[in-house]
PDB file of C-alpha atoms in Angstrom:
ATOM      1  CA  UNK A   1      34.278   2.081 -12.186  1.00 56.00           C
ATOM      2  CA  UNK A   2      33.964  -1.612 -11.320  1.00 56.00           C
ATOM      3  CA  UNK A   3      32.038  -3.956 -13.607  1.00 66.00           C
ATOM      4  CA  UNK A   4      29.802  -1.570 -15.168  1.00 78.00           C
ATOM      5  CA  UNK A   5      28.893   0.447 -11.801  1.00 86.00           C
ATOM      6  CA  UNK A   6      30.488   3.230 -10.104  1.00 92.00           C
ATOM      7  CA  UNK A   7      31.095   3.721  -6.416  1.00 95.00           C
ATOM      8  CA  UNK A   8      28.849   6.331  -4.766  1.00 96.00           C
ATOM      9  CA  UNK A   9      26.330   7.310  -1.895  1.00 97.00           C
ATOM     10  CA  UNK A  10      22.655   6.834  -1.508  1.00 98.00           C
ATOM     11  CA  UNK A  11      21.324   9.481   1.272  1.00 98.00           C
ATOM     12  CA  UNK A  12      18.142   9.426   2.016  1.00 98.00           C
ATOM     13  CA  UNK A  13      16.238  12.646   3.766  1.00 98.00           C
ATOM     14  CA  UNK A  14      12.736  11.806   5.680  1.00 97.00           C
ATOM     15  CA  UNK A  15      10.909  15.568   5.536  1.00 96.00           C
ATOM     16  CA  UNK A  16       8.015  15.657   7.585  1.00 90.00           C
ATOM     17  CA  UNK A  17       4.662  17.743   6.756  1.00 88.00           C
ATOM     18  CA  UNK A  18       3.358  18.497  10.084  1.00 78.00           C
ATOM     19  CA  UNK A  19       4.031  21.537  11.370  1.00 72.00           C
ATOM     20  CA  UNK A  20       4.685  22.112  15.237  1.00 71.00           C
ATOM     21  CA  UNK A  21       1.189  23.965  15.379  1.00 70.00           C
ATOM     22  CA  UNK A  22      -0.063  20.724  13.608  1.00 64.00           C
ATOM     23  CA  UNK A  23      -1.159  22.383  10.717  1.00 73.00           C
ATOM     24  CA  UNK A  24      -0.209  20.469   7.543  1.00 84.00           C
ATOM     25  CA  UNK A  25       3.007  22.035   4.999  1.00 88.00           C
ATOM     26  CA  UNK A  26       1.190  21.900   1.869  1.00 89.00           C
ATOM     27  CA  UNK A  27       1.858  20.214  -1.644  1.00 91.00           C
ATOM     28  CA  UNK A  28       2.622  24.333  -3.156  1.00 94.00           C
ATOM     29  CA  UNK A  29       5.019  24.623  -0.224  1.00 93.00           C
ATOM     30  CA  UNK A  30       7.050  21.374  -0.485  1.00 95.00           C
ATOM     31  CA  UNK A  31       7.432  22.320  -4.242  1.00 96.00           C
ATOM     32  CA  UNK A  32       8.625  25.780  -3.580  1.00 97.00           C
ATOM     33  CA  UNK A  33      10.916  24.209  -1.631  1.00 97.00           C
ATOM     34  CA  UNK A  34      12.313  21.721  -3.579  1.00 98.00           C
ATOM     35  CA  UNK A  35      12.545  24.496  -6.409  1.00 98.00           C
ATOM     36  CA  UNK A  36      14.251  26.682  -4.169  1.00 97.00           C
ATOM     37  CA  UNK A  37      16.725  24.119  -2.021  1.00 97.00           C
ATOM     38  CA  UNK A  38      16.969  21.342  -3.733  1.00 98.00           C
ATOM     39  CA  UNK A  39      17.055  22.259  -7.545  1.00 98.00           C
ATOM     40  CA  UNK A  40      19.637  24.489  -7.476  1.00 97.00           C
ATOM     41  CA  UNK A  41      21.625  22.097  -5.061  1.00 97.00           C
ATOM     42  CA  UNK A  42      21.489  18.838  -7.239  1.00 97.00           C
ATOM     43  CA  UNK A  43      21.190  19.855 -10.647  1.00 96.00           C
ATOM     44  CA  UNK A  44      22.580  16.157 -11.420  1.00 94.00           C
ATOM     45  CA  UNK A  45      18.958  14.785 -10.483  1.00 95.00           C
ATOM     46  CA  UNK A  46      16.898  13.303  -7.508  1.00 98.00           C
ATOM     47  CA  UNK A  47      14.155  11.640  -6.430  1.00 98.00           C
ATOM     48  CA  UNK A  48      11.171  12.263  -4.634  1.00 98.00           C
ATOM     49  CA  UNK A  49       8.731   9.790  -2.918  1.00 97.00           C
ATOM     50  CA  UNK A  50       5.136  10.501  -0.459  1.00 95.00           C
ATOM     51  CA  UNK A  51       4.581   8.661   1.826  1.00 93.00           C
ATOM     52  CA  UNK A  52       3.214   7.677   5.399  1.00 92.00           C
ATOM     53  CA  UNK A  53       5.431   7.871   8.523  1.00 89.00           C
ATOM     54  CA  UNK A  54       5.046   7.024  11.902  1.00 88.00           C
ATOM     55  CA  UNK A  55       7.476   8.544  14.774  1.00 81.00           C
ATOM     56  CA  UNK A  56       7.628   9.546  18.081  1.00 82.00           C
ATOM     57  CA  UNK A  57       8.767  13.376  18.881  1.00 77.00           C
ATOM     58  CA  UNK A  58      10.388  14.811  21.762  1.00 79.00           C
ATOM     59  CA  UNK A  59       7.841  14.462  24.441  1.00 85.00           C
ATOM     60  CA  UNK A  60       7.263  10.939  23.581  1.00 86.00           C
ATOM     61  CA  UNK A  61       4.040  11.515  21.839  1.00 84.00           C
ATOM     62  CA  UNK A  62       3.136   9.180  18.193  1.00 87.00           C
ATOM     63  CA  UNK A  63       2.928  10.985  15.229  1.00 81.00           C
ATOM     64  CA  UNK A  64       1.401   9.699  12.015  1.00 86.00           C
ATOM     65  CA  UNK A  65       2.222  12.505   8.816  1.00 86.00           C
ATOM     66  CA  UNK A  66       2.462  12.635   5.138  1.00 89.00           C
ATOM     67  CA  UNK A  67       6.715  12.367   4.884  1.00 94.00           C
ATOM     68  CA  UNK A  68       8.258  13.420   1.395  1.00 96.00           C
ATOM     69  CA  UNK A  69      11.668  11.620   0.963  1.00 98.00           C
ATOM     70  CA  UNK A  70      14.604  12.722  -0.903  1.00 98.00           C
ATOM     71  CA  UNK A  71      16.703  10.369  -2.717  1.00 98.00           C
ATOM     72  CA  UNK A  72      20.060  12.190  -3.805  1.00 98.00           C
ATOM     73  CA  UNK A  73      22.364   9.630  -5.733  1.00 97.00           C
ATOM     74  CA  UNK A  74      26.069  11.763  -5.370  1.00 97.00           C
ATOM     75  CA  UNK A  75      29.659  11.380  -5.089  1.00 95.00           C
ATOM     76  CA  UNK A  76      31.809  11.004  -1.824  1.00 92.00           C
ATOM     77  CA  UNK A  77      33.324  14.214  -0.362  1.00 91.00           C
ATOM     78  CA  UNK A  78      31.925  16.376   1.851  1.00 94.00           C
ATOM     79  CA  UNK A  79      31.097  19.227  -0.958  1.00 94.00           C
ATOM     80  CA  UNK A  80      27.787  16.825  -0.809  1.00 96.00           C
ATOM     81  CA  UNK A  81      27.392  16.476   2.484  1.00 96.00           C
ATOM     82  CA  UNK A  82      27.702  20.535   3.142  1.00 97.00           C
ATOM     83  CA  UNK A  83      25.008  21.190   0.205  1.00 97.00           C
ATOM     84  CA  UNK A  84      22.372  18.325   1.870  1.00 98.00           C
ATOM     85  CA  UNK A  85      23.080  19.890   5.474  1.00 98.00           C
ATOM     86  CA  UNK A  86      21.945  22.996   4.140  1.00 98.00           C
ATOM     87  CA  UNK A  87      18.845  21.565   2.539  1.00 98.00           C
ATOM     88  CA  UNK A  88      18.157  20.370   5.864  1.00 98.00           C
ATOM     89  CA  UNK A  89      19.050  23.352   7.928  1.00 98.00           C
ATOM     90  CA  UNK A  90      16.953  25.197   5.394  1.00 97.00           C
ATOM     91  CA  UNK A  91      13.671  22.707   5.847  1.00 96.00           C
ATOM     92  CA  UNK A  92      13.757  23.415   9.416  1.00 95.00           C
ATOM     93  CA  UNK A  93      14.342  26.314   9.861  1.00 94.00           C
ATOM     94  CA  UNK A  94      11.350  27.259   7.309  1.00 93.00           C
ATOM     95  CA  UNK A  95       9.213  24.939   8.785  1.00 92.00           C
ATOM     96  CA  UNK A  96      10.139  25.062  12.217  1.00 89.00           C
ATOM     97  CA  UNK A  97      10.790  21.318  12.167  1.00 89.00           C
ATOM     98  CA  UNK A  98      12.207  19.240  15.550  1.00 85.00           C
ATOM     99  CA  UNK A  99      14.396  16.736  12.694  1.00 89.00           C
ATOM    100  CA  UNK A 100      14.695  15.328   9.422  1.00 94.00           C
ATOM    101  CA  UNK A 101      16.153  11.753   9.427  1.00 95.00           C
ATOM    102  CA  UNK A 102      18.993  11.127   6.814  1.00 97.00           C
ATOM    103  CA  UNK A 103      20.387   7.810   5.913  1.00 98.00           C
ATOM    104  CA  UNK A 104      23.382   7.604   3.513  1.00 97.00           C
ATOM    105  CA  UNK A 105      25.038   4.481   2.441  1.00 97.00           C
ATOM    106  CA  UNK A 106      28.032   3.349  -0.511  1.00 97.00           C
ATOM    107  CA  UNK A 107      26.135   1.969  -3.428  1.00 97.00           C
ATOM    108  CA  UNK A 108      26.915   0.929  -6.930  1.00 95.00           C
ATOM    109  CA  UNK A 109      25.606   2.607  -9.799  1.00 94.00           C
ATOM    110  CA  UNK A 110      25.416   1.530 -13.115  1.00 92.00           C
ATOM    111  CA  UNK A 111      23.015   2.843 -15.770  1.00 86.00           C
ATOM    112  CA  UNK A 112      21.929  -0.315 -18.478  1.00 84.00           C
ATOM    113  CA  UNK A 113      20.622   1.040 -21.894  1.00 80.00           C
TER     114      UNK A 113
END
């Protein structure tokens, strides 16, 4: 702990809701998933944000889709890193996805009452 805050990682997970045949993963879906996955995976706590992204897939072609992201505040190690892989792995496999973009970073936590 250092100064009130201690040391761990941010990862971020971009989940898009487009399906390959275009059709749209709905709200019921997402939530099964995240009560399936990602639940049982981080019973610490998360956070989950909607939002609009913008990308360009394989062929080169833009996108715009509704994007959930995952915010998973954990410790280092790679027990973490193994349990969001399998989120991942799990997301696009069900929902025959090309990618879902991670970002994880070393942050400070601290928790003021």
């Amino acid at each position: 702990m250092e100064g009130g805050h201690t040391r761990m990682v941010r990862t971020q997970l971009y989940f898009g809701n487009l399906g390959p045949g275009l059709e749209w993963i709905s709200e019921n879906e997402w939530d099964q998933f995240v009560k399936e996955q990602v639940e049982p995976a981080f019973p610490a706590g998360f956070t989950v944000l909607r939002g609009d992204g913008h990308w360009l897939d394989q062929s080169g072609r833009a996108v715009n889709e509704a994007v959930h992201v995952l915010i998973i505040i954990h410790p280092t190690g790679q027990p973490y890193f193994d349990l969001i892989n399998e989120v991942i792995a799990t997301y696009k496999l069900r929902y025959h996805q090309e990618a879902v973009m991670q970002i994880s970073e070393k942050v400070k936590v601290g928790f003021h009452p």
